[in-house]
Coordinates of N, CA and C and ligand atoms in Angstrom, one line a residue:
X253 N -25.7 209.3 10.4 CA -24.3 208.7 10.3 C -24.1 208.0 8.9
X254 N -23.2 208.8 8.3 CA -22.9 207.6 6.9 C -22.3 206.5 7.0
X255 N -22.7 205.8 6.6 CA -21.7 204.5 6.5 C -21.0 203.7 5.4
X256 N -19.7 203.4 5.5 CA -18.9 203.1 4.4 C -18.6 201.5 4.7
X257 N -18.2 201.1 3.4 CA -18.0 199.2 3.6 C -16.2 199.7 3.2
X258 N -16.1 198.6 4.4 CA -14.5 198.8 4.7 C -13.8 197.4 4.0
X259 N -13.4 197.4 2.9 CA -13.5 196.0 2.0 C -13.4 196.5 0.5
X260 N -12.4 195.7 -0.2 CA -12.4 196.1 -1.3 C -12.7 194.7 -2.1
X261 N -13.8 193.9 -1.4 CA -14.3 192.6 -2.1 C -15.6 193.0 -3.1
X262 N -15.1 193.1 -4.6 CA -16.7 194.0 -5.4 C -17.7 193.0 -4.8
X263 N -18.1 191.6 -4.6 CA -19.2 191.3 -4.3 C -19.8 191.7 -3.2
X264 N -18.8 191.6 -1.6 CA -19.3 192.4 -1.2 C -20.2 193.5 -1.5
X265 N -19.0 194.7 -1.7 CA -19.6 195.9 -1.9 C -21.0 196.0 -3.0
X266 N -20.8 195.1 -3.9 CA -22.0 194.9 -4.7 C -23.6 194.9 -4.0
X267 N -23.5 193.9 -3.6 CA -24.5 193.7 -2.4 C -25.0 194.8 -1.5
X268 N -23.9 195.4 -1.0 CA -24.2 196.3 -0.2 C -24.8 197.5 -0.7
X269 N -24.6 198.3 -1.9 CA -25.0 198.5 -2.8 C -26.2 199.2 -3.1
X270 N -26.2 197.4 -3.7 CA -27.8 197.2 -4.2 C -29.1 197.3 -3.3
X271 N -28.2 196.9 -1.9 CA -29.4 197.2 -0.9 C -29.1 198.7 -0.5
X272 N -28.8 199.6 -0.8 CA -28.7 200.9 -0.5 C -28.6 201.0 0.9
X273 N -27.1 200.2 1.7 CA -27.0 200.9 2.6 C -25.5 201.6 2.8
X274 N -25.0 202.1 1.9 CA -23.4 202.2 1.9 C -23.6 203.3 1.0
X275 N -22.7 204.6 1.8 CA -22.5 205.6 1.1 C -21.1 205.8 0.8
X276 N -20.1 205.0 0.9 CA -18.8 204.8 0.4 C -17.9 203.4 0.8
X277 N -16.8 203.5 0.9 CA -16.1 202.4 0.7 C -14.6 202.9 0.9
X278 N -14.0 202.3 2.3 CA -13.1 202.7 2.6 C -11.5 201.3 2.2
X279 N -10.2 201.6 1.5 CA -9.8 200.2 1.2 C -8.2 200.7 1.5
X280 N -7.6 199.7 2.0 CA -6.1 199.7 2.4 C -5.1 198.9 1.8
X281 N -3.8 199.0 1.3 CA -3.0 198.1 1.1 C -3.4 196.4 1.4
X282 N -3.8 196.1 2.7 CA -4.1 194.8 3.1 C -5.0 194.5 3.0
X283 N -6.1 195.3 2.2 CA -7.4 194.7 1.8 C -7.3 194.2 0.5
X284 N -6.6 195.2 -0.2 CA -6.9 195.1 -1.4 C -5.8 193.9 -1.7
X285 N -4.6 193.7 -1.2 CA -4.1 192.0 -1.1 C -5.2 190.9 -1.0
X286 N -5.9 191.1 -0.7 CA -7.2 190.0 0.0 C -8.0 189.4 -1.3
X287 N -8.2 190.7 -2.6 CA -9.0 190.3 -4.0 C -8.4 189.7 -3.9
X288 N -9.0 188.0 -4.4 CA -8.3 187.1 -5.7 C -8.2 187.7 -6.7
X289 N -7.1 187.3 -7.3 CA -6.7 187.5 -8.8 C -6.5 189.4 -9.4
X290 N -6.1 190.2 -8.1 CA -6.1 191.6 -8.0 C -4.5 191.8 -8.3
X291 N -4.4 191.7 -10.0 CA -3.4 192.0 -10.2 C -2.5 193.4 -10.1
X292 N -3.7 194.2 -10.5 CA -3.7 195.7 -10.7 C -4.9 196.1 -10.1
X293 N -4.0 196.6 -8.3 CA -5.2 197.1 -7.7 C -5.9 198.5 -8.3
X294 N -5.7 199.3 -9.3 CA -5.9 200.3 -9.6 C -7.3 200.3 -10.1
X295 N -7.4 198.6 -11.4 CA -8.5 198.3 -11.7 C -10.1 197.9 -10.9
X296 N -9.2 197.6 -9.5 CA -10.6 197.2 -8.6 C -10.8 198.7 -8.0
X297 N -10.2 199.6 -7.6 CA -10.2 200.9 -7.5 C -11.3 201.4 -8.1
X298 N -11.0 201.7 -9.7 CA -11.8 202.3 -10.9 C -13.3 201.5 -10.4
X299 N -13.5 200.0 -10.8 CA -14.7 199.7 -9.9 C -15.6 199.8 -8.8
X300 N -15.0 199.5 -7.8 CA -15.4 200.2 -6.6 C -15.6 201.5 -6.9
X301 N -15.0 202.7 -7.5 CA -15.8 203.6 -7.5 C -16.7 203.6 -8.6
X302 N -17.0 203.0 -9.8 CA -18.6 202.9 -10.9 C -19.4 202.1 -9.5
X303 N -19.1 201.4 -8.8 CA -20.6 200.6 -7.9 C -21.1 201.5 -6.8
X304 N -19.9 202.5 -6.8 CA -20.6 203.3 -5.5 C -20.0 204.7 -5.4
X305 N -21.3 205.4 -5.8 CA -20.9 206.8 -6.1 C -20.2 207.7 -4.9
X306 N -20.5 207.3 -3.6 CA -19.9 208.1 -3.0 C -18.1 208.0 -2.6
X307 N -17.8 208.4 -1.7 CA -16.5 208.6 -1.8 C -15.7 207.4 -1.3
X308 N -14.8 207.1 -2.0 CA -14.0 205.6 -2.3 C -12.1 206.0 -1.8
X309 N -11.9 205.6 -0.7 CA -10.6 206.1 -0.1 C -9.7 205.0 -0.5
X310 N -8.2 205.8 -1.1 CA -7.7 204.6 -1.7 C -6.3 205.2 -1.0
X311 N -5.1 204.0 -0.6 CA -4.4 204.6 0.1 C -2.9 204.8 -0.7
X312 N -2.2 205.7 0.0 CA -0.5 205.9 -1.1 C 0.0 205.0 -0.1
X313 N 1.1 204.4 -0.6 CA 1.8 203.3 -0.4 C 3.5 204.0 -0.3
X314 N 3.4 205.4 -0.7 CA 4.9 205.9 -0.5 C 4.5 206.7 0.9
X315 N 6.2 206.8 1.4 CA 6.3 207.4 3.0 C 7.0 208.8 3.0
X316 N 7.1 209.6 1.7 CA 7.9 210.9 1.5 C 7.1 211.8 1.4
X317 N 6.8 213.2 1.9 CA 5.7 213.8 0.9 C 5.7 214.2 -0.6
X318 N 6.7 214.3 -1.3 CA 7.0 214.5 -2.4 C 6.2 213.1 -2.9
X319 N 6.7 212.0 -3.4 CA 6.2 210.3 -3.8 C 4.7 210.6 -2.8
X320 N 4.2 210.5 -1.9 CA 2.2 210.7 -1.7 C 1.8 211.9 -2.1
X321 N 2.7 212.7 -2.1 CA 1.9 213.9 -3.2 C 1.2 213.2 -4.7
X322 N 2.3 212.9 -5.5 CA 2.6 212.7 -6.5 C 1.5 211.1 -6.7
X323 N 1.8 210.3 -5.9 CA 0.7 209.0 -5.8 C -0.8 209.4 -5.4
X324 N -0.9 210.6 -4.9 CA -2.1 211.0 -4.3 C -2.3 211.8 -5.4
X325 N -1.9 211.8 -6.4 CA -2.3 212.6 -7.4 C -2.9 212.2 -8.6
X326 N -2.2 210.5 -8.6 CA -2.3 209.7 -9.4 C -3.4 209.0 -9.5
X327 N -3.6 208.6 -8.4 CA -5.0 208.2 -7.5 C -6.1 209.3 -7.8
X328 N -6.2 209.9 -7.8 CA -7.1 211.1 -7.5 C -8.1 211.1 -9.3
X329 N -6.9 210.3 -9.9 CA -7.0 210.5 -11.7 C -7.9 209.4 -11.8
X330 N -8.0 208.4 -11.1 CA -8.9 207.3 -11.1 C -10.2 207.5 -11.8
X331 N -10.7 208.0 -10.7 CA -12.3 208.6 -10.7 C -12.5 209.7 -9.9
X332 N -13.8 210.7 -9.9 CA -13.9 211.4 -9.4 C -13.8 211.4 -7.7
X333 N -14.5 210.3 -7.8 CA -15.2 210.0 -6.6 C -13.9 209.8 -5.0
X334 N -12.7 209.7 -6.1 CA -11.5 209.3 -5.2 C -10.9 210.0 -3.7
X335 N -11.0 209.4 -2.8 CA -10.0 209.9 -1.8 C -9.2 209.6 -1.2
X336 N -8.0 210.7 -1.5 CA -6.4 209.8 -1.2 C -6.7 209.8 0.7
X337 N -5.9 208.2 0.8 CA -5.7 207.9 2.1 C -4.5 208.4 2.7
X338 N -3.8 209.1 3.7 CA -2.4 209.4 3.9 C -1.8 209.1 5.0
X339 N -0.7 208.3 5.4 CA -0.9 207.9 6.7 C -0.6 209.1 7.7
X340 N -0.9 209.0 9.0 CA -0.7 210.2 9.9 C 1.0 210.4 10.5
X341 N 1.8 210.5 9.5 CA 3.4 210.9 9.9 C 3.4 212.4 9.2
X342 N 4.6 212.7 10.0 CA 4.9 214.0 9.7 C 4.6 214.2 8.1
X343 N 5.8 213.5 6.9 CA 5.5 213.3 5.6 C 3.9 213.7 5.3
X344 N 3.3 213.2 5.8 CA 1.9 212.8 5.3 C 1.0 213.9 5.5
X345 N 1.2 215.1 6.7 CA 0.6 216.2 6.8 C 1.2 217.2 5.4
X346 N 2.3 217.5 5.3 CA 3.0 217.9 4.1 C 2.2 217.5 3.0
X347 N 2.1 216.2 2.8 CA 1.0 215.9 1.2 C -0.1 216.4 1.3
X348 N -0.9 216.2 3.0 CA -2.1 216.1 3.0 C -2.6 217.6 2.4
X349 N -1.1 218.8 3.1 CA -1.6 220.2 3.1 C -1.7 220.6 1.5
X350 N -1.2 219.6 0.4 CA -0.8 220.3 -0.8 C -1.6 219.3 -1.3
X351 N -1.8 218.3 -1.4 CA -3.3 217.8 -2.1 C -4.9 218.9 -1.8
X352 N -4.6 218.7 -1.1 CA -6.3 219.4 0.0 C -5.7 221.1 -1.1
X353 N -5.0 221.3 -1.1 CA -4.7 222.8 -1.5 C -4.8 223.0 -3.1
X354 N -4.8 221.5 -4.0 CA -5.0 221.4 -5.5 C -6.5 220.8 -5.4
X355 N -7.7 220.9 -4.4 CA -8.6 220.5 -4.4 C -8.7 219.0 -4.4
X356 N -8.0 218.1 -3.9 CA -8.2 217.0 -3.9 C -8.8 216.4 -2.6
X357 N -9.5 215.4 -2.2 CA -9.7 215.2 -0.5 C -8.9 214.3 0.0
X358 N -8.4 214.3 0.7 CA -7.7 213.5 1.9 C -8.2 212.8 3.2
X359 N -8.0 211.4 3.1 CA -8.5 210.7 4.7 C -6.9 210.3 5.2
X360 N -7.0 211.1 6.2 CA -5.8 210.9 7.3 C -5.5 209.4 7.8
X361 N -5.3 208.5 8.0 CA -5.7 207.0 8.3 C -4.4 206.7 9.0
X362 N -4.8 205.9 9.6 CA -3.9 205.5 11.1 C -3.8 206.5 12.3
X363 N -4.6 207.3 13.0 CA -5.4 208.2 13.6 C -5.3 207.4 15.1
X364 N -4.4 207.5 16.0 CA -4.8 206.4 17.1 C -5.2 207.8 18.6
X365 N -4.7 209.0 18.2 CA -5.3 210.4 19.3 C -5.9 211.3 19.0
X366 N -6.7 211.8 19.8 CA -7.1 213.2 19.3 C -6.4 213.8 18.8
X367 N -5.1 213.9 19.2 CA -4.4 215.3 18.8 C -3.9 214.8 17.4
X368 N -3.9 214.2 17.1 CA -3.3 213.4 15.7 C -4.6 213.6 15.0
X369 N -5.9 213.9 15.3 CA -6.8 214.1 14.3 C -7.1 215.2 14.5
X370 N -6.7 216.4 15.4 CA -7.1 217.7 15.2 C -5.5 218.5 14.4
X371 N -4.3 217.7 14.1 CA -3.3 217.9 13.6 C -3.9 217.5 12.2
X372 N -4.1 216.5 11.6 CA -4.8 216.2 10.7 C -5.8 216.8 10.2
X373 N -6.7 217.8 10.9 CA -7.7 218.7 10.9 C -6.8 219.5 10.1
X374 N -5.9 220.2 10.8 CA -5.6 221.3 10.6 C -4.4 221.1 9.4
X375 N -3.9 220.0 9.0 CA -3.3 219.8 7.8 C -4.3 220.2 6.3
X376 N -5.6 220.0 7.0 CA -6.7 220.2 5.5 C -7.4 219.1 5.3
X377 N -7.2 217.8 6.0 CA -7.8 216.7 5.9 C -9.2 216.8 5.7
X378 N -10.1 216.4 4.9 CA -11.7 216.1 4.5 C -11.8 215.3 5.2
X379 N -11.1 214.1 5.4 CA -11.4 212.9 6.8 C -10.8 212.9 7.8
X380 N -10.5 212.4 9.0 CA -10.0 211.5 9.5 C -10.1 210.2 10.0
X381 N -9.3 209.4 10.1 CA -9.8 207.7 10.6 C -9.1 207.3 11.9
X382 N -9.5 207.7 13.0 CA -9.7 206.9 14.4 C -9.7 205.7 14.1
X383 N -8.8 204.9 14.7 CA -8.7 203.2 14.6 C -9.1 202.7 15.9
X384 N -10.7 202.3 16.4 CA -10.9 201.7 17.3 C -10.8 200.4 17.8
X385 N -10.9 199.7 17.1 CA -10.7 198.5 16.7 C -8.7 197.9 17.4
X386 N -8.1 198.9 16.9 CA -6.4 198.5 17.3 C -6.2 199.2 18.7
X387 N -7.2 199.8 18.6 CA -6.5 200.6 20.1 C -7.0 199.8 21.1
X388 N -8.3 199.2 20.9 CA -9.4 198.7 22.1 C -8.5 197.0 22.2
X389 N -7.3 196.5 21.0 CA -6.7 195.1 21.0 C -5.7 195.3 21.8
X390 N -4.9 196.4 22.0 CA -3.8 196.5 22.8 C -4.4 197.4 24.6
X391 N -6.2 196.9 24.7 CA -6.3 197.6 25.7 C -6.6 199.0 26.1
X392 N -6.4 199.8 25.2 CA -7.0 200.8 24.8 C -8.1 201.1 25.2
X393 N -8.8 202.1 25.3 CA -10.5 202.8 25.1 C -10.3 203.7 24.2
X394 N -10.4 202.6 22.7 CA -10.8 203.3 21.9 C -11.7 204.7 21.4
X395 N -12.7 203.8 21.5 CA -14.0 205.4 21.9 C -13.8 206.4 22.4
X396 N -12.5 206.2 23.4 CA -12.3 207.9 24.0 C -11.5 208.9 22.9
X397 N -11.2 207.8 22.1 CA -10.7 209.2 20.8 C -11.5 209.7 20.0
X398 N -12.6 209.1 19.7 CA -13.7 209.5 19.0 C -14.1 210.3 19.8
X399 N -14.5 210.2 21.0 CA -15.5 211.2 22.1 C -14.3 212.7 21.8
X400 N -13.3 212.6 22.2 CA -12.7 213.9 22.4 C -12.4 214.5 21.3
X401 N -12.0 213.9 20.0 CA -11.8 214.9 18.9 C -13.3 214.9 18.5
X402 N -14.4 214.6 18.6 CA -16.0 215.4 18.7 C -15.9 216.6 19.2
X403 N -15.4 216.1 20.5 CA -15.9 217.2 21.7 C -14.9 218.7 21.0
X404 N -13.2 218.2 20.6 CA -12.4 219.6 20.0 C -13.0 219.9 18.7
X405 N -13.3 219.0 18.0 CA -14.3 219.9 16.6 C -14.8 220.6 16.9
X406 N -16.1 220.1 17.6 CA -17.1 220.9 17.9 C -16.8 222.6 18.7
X407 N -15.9 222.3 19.2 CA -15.3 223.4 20.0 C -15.1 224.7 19.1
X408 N -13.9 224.1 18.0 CA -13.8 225.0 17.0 C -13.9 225.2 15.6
X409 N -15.3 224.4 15.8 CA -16.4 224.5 14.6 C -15.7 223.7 13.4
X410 N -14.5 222.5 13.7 CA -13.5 222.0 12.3 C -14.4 221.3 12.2
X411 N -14.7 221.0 10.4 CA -15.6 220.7 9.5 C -14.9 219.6 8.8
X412 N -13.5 218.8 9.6 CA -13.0 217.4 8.9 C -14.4 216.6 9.7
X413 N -14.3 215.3 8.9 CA -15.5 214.2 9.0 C -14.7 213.3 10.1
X414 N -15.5 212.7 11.1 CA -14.7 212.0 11.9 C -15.6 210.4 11.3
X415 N -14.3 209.5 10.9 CA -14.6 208.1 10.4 C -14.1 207.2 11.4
X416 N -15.0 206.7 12.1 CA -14.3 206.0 13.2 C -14.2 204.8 12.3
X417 N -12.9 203.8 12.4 CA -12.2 202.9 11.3 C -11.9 202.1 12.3
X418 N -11.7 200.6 12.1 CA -11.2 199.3 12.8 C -12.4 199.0 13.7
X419 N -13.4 199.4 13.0 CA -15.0 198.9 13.6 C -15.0 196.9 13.5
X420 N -15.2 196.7 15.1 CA -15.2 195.1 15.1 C -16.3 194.6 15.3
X421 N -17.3 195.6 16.4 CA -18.4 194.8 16.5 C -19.5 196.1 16.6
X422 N -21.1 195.8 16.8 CA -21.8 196.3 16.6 C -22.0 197.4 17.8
X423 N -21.6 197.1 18.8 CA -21.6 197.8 19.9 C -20.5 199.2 19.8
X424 N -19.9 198.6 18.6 CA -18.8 200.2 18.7 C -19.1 201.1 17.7
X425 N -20.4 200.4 16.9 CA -21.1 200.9 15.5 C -22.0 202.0 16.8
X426 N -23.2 201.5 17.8 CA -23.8 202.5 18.5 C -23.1 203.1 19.3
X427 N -22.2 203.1 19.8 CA -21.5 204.3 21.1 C -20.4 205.0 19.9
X428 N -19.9 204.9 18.6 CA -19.5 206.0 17.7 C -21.3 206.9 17.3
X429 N -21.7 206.0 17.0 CA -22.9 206.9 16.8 C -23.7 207.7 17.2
X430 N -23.6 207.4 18.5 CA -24.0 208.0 20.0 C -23.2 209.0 20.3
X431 N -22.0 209.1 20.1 CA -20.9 210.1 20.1 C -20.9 211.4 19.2
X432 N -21.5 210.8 18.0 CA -21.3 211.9 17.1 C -20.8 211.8 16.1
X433 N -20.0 210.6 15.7 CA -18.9 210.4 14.7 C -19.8 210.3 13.3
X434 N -19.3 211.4 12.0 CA -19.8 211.7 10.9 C -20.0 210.3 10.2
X435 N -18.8 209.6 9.8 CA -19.0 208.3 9.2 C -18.5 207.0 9.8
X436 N -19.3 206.0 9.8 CA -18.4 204.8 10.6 C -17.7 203.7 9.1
X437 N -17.0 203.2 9.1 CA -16.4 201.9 8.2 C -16.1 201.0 8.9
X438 N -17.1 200.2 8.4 CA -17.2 198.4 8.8 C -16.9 197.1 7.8
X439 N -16.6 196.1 8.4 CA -16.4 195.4 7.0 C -17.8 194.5 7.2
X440 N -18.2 193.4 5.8 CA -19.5 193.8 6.2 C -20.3 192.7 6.7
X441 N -19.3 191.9 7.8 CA -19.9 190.6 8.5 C -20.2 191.8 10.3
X442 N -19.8 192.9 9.9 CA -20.5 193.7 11.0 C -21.7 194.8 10.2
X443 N -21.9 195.2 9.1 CA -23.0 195.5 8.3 C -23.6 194.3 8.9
X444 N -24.0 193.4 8.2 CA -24.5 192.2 8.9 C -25.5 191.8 10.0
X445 N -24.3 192.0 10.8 CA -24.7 192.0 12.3 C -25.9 193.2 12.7
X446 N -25.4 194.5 12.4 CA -26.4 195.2 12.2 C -27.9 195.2 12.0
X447 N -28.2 194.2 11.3 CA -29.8 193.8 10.9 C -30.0 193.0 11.7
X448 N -29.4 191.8 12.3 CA -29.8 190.8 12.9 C -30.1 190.9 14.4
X449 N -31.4 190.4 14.4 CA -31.8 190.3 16.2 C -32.7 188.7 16.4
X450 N -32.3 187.8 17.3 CA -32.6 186.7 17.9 C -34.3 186.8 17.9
X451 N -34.5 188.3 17.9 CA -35.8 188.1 18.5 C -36.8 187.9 17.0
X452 N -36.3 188.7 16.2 CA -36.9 188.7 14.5 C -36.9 187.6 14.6
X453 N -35.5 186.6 14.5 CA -35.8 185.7 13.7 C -37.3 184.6 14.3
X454 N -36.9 184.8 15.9 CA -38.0 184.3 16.8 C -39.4 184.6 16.0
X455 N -40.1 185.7 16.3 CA -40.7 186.0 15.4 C -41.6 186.1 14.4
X456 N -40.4 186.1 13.4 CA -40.9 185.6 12.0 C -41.2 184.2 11.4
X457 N -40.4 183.5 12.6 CA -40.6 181.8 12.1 C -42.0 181.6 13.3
X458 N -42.5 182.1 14.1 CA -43.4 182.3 14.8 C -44.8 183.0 13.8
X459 N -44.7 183.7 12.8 CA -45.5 184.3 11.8 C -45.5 183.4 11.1
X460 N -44.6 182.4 10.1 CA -44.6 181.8 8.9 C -45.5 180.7 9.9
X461 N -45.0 180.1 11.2 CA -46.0 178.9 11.3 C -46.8 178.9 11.7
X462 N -47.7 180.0 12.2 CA -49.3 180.7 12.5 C -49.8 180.9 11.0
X463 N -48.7 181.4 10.4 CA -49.6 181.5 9.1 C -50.0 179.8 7.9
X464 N -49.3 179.4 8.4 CA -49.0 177.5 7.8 C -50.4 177.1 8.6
X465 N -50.8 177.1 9.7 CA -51.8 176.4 10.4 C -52.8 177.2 9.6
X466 N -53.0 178.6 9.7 CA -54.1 179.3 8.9 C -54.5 178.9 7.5
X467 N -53.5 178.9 6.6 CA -53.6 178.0 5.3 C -53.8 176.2 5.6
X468 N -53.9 175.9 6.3 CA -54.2 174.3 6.1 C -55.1 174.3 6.5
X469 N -56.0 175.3 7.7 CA -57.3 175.2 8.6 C -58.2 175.4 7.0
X470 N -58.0 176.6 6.3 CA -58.9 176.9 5.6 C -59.3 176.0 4.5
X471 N -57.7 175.4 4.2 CA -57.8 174.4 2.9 C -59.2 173.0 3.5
X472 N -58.9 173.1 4.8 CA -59.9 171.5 5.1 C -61.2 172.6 5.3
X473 N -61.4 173.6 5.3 CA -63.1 174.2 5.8 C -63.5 174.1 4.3
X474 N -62.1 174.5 3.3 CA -62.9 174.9 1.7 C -63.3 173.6 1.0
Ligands
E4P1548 C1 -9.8 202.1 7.8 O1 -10.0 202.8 6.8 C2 -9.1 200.9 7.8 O2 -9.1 200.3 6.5 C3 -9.6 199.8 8.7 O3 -10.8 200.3 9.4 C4 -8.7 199.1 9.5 O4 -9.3 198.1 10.3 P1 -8.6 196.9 10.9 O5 -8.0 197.3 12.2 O6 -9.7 195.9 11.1 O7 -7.6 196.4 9.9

């Protein structure tokens, strides 16, 4: 499963990085509000993609297909690495079909059913983004949209990437996992979470102070 940091904070993503566990970076209108001092989100764009070669989803902000064609095209000029985000409206299949058709890739985003990601499939989408996260707030079973558009890919062999998106906690990082889903995006106080278990820490401060008694026994025998 690849995993992408869902965050357009460079330190973050820096970090994450440098520890090589992030094979992209997924960013929205309301993240990239979030930089301080991100006058020109275009510039933290261009960055995020130099820190992280893999694919860097950046989203159009117009709702016509003509203007996200045209924005998705703009974008695309960034860096290589770029992939336009499109939201899942009618408009947005129209761009997605004629971007994807000038070789550009496309993440479908805002994805709340299957059929809205096997519609998105079939627009040409390289991604889609299932929001588990919003569906599971209003009550939802999230996860059941990830399970079924698996289950219709698989059926007829469609080769879009399923990115389950609006990841909150770690438990929805293993049952997409468990499901099948190609890439998960998290932001990264659930990266995080990830590494940490009660019992390590138990553990290792249980090693450092067996090992403290070991070094002072020896220091009084030497
Ligand atoms: C996906 O690409 C979105 O940026 C993101 O996962 C949305 O998550 P949220 O519901 O936490 O805003």
């Amino acid at each position: 499963m690849k995993f992408f940091l869902d965050t357009a904070d460079l330190t973050e993503i820096r970090w994450a990085a440098d520890a090589g566990l992030i094979d992209g970076v997924t960013t929205n209108p309301s993240l990239l509000s979030k930089v301080a001092g991100a006058d020109d989100p275009r510039e933290i764009l261009v960055e995020i993609c130099r820190l992280v070669p893999g694919p860097i989803s950046a989203e159009v902000v117009a709702v016509t297909a003509d203007a996200m064609e045209a924005e998705g095209r703009d974008l695309a000029k960034l860096a290589d690495n770029i992939v336009v985000k499109i939201p899942m409206i009618e408009d947005g299949m129209l761009a997605t079909r004629r971007l994807a058709a000038g070789g550009i890739r496309v993440n479908v985003t805002l994805c709340f059913s299957s059929m809205q990601c096997l519609i998105a499939a079939k627009a040409g989408a390289a991604y889609v983004s299932p929001f588990l996260g919003r569906l599971d707030d209003i009550g939802h079973d999230g996860m059941e949209v990830i399970r079924e558009t698996r289950a219709i890919y698989d059926n007829y062999g469609i080769a879009t990437e399923i990115l389950a998106a609006s990841i909150r906690h770690p438990r929805h990082m293993v049952e997409a996992a468990t499901i099948g889903a190609d890439v998960a995006t998290m932001p990264t106080s659930v990266l995080r979470k990830l590494m940490q278990h009660p019992l390590t820490d138990l553990g290792l401060d249980q090693f450092l102070a067996d090992w403290g008694k070991l070094t002072a026994r020896s220091k009084v025998e030497v």
